[in-house]
Amino acid sequence: FVHYQRLNSNIETDSFASMFVDYLQMIAGDKNDRTQADRKSKTDAAIRTLKQISIKYKVPVFGISSLNRIGYGKRVTSASFKESGDLEYTAGVLLGLNLDAQMVNYGSEKEAETAIKAALNPGKGKPRKMTLEVMKFRNGERANDVKLDYYATYNCFMMRDGTEDFKPPEEYGREESEIPFAQLDLFEARGLIK
């Protein structure tokens, strides 16, 4: 775990193009700062520090946040992010990853539960239909949401734009030239091709 005040002092200029924090609630706060008596205060302080780093080093900072228990199984909203009140105000962009079934208004909770359960288990070899929802976009028009297919067996997301279909590695030949670039690194990392 990284103490967020040391984080800023350990960064070398021109040493990175972006920064990923997985996840925000794991950044330790300052034990001597009495204003950070609870997790929410520590998370808010970390978010403000990450914003300062983003501005100072002119790099995007991607923060992954856990969700409140209330948000489990429901569409992600800005209120879903755990212990992060400042996140909604500080972040330039907020994204939420949802099952398509979570993006629908159902007549009853039972109907919603059934649809979400079916979406989580689409069947062998079939993808989960997902949407990366743009909830906030400060410096421009709110962009369109991104439709994705998630192949859990391969831990692989593919854009559902019709430009390229996902095929598992066993359907390709063994030559790298036969495998789409987007899937090549994934398959190599998993030892599915050599």
Tab-separated table of C-alpha atoms in Angstrom:
chain	number	residue	atom	x	y	z
A	1	PHE	CA	0.000	0.000	0.000
A	2	VAL	CA	1.198	3.457	-0.829
A	3	HIS	CA	0.818	6.389	1.520
A	4	TYR	CA	-0.709	9.064	-0.703
A	5	GLN	CA	1.599	11.886	0.468
A	6	ARG	CA	4.705	9.825	-0.353
A	7	LEU	CA	3.157	8.985	-3.710
A	8	ASN	CA	3.626	12.524	-5.000
A	9	SER	CA	7.274	12.722	-3.879
A	10	ASN	CA	8.230	9.349	-5.453
A	11	ILE	CA	7.190	10.241	-8.989
A	12	GLU	CA	9.908	10.974	-11.516
A	13	THR	CA	9.055	13.501	-14.209
A	14	ASP	CA	8.585	12.133	-17.728
A	15	SER	CA	8.614	8.586	-16.383
A	16	PHE	CA	5.066	7.549	-17.277
A	17	ALA	CA	2.202	8.272	-19.661
A	18	SER	CA	-0.675	7.447	-17.316
A	19	MET	CA	-1.338	6.182	-13.828
A	20	PHE	CA	-3.726	3.440	-12.686
A	21	VAL	CA	-4.839	3.101	-9.074
A	22	ASP	CA	-6.435	-0.224	-8.229
A	23	TYR	CA	-8.183	0.630	-6.026
A	24	LEU	CA	-8.790	4.032	-4.449
A	25	GLN	CA	-9.893	2.783	-1.046
A	26	MET	CA	-6.572	0.929	-0.529
A	27	ILE	CA	-4.425	4.082	-0.456
A	28	ALA	CA	-3.341	4.649	3.128
A	29	GLY	CA	-3.977	8.021	4.697
A	30	ASP	CA	-1.870	10.127	7.020
A	31	LYS	CA	-2.109	8.654	10.545
A	32	ASN	CA	-1.138	11.996	12.061
A	33	ASP	CA	-3.864	13.965	10.272
A	34	ARG	CA	-6.890	14.155	12.573
A	35	THR	CA	-9.141	15.243	9.700
A	36	GLN	CA	-8.704	11.731	8.279
A	37	ALA	CA	-10.323	9.877	11.147
A	38	ASP	CA	-12.438	7.633	8.918
A	39	ARG	CA	-12.112	5.854	5.577
A	40	LYS	CA	-14.225	8.381	3.704
A	41	SER	CA	-11.941	11.257	4.756
A	42	LYS	CA	-8.846	9.246	3.788
A	43	THR	CA	-10.318	8.353	0.389
A	44	ASP	CA	-11.341	11.967	-0.264
A	45	ALA	CA	-7.814	13.157	0.606
A	46	ALA	CA	-6.295	10.529	-1.699
A	47	ILE	CA	-8.604	11.581	-4.555
A	48	ARG	CA	-7.561	15.226	-4.169
A	49	THR	CA	-3.873	14.205	-4.146
A	50	LEU	CA	-4.329	12.110	-7.293
A	51	LYS	CA	-5.982	15.093	-8.981
A	52	GLN	CA	-2.966	17.248	-8.046
A	53	ILE	CA	-0.619	14.600	-9.494
A	54	SER	CA	-2.653	14.536	-12.706
A	55	ILE	CA	-2.393	18.315	-13.061
A	56	LYS	CA	1.260	18.600	-12.004
A	57	TYR	CA	2.555	15.833	-14.295
A	58	LYS	CA	-0.034	16.332	-17.067
A	59	VAL	CA	-1.052	12.666	-17.100
A	60	PRO	CA	-4.432	10.965	-16.836
A	61	VAL	CA	-5.030	9.142	-13.578
A	62	PHE	CA	-7.422	6.209	-13.693
A	63	GLY	CA	-8.849	5.274	-10.321
A	64	ILE	CA	-10.778	2.086	-9.758
A	65	SER	CA	-13.296	2.349	-6.961
A	66	SER	CA	-15.082	-0.344	-5.042
A	67	LEU	CA	-18.864	-0.096	-4.869
A	68	ASN	CA	-21.160	0.280	-1.887
A	69	ARG	CA	-23.022	-2.874	-0.931
A	70	ILE	CA	-26.239	-1.089	-1.829
A	71	GLY	CA	-24.976	-0.861	-5.419
A	72	TYR	CA	-24.301	-4.591	-5.883
A	73	GLY	CA	-26.398	-6.030	-8.672
A	74	LYS	CA	-27.719	-2.622	-9.690
A	75	ARG	CA	-26.800	-0.098	-12.337
A	76	VAL	CA	-23.688	1.850	-11.343
A	77	THR	CA	-24.317	5.506	-10.536
A	78	SER	CA	-22.035	8.121	-8.990
A	79	ALA	CA	-23.647	7.307	-5.628
A	80	SER	CA	-22.486	3.674	-6.012
A	81	PHE	CA	-18.801	4.461	-5.447
A	82	LYS	CA	-17.699	3.509	-1.934
A	83	GLU	CA	-16.514	6.210	0.483
A	84	SER	CA	-15.798	8.663	-2.275
A	85	GLY	CA	-17.943	11.777	-2.012
A	86	ASP	CA	-15.197	13.916	-3.545
A	87	LEU	CA	-14.880	11.574	-6.512
A	88	GLU	CA	-18.007	12.916	-8.194
A	89	TYR	CA	-16.763	16.523	-7.924
A	90	THR	CA	-13.041	15.964	-8.544
A	91	ALA	CA	-13.051	13.469	-11.420
A	92	GLY	CA	-13.122	14.729	-14.976
A	93	VAL	CA	-14.700	11.521	-16.250
A	94	LEU	CA	-16.772	8.901	-14.419
A	95	LEU	CA	-17.391	5.512	-16.012
A	96	GLY	CA	-19.546	2.648	-14.823
A	97	LEU	CA	-19.398	-0.911	-16.149
A	98	ASN	CA	-22.821	-2.546	-16.180
A	99	LEU	CA	-24.469	-5.640	-17.535
A	100	ASP	CA	-26.905	-4.600	-20.256
A	101	ALA	CA	-29.614	-6.188	-18.105
A	102	GLN	CA	-28.832	-3.615	-15.382
A	103	MET	CA	-29.576	-0.765	-17.797
A	104	VAL	CA	-33.253	-1.729	-18.126
A	105	ASN	CA	-36.151	-0.659	-15.902
A	106	TYR	CA	-38.072	-3.780	-14.920
A	107	GLY	CA	-41.610	-4.069	-13.578
A	108	SER	CA	-40.523	-5.844	-10.394
A	109	GLU	CA	-37.402	-6.661	-8.404
A	110	LYS	CA	-37.947	-10.360	-9.077
A	111	GLU	CA	-38.016	-9.716	-12.833
A	112	ALA	CA	-34.774	-7.688	-12.540
A	113	GLU	CA	-33.054	-10.427	-10.509
A	114	THR	CA	-34.031	-13.071	-13.069
A	115	ALA	CA	-32.758	-10.966	-15.997
A	116	ILE	CA	-29.460	-10.141	-14.276
A	117	LYS	CA	-28.882	-13.767	-13.288
A	118	ALA	CA	-29.462	-14.829	-16.918
A	119	ALA	CA	-27.091	-12.075	-18.133
A	120	LEU	CA	-24.345	-13.301	-15.782
A	121	ASN	CA	-24.644	-16.843	-17.141
A	122	PRO	CA	-25.303	-16.512	-20.899
A	123	GLY	CA	-24.176	-20.057	-21.688
A	124	LYS	CA	-20.927	-21.745	-22.618
A	125	GLY	CA	-18.887	-19.707	-25.077
A	126	LYS	CA	-21.371	-16.841	-25.159
A	127	PRO	CA	-20.380	-13.372	-23.957
A	128	ARG	CA	-21.934	-11.311	-21.213
A	129	LYS	CA	-23.459	-8.220	-22.811
A	130	MET	CA	-22.001	-5.178	-21.044
A	131	THR	CA	-22.121	-1.394	-21.317
A	132	LEU	CA	-19.347	0.981	-20.284
A	133	GLU	CA	-21.482	3.963	-19.359
A	134	VAL	CA	-20.080	7.480	-19.444
A	135	MET	CA	-21.689	9.065	-16.374
A	136	LYS	CA	-19.680	12.295	-16.384
A	137	PHE	CA	-17.469	13.993	-18.947
A	138	ARG	CA	-16.359	17.408	-17.688
A	139	ASN	CA	-14.454	18.790	-20.673
A	140	GLY	CA	-16.817	18.001	-23.496
A	141	GLU	CA	-20.067	16.514	-24.545
A	142	ARG	CA	-21.080	13.351	-22.806
A	143	ALA	CA	-19.803	10.649	-25.137
A	144	ASN	CA	-21.814	7.666	-26.218
A	145	ASP	CA	-21.730	4.610	-24.030
A	146	VAL	CA	-19.553	1.739	-25.241
A	147	LYS	CA	-21.191	-1.638	-25.873
A	148	LEU	CA	-18.951	-4.579	-24.979
A	149	ASP	CA	-19.002	-8.360	-25.089
A	150	TYR	CA	-17.220	-9.950	-22.142
A	151	TYR	CA	-15.852	-13.463	-22.592
A	152	ALA	CA	-15.344	-14.664	-19.019
A	153	THR	CA	-13.430	-17.800	-20.006
A	154	TYR	CA	-10.722	-15.645	-21.573
A	155	ASN	CA	-11.210	-12.545	-19.387
A	156	CYS	CA	-11.532	-10.585	-22.612
A	157	PHE	CA	-13.657	-7.564	-23.558
A	158	MET	CA	-14.427	-6.923	-27.218
A	159	MET	CA	-16.237	-3.865	-28.558
A	160	ARG	CA	-19.674	-4.767	-29.832
A	161	ASP	CA	-19.433	-2.544	-32.890
A	162	GLY	CA	-19.492	-5.270	-35.512
A	163	THR	CA	-15.945	-4.613	-36.725
A	164	GLU	CA	-14.437	-7.776	-35.303
A	165	ASP	CA	-15.886	-10.968	-33.869
A	166	PHE	CA	-14.212	-12.717	-30.993
A	167	LYS	CA	-13.011	-16.216	-31.681
A	168	PRO	CA	-11.375	-18.378	-29.030
A	169	PRO	CA	-7.734	-19.336	-29.652
A	170	GLU	CA	-8.563	-22.904	-30.611
A	171	GLU	CA	-10.407	-21.567	-33.697
A	172	TYR	CA	-7.272	-19.856	-35.027
A	173	GLY	CA	-4.266	-21.420	-36.634
A	174	ARG	CA	-1.019	-21.419	-34.691
A	175	GLU	CA	0.490	-18.611	-36.761
A	176	GLU	CA	0.430	-15.164	-35.119
A	177	SER	CA	-0.538	-13.551	-38.446
A	178	GLU	CA	-3.915	-15.338	-38.262
A	179	ILE	CA	-4.846	-13.784	-34.898
A	180	PRO	CA	-6.309	-10.248	-34.641
A	181	PHE	CA	-3.940	-7.829	-32.903
A	182	ALA	CA	-6.451	-7.110	-30.109
A	183	GLN	CA	-6.418	-10.757	-29.070
A	184	LEU	CA	-2.766	-11.636	-29.657
A	185	ASP	CA	-1.299	-10.277	-26.399
A	186	LEU	CA	-4.177	-11.722	-24.394
A	187	PHE	CA	-3.668	-15.216	-25.778
A	188	GLU	CA	0.124	-15.069	-25.357
A	189	ALA	CA	-0.189	-13.873	-21.750
A	190	ARG	CA	-2.523	-16.757	-20.926
A	191	GLY	CA	-0.226	-19.313	-22.585
A	192	LEU	CA	-2.918	-20.136	-25.133
A	193	ILE	CA	-0.492	-19.671	-28.035
A	194	LYS	CA	3.276	-19.839	-28.224
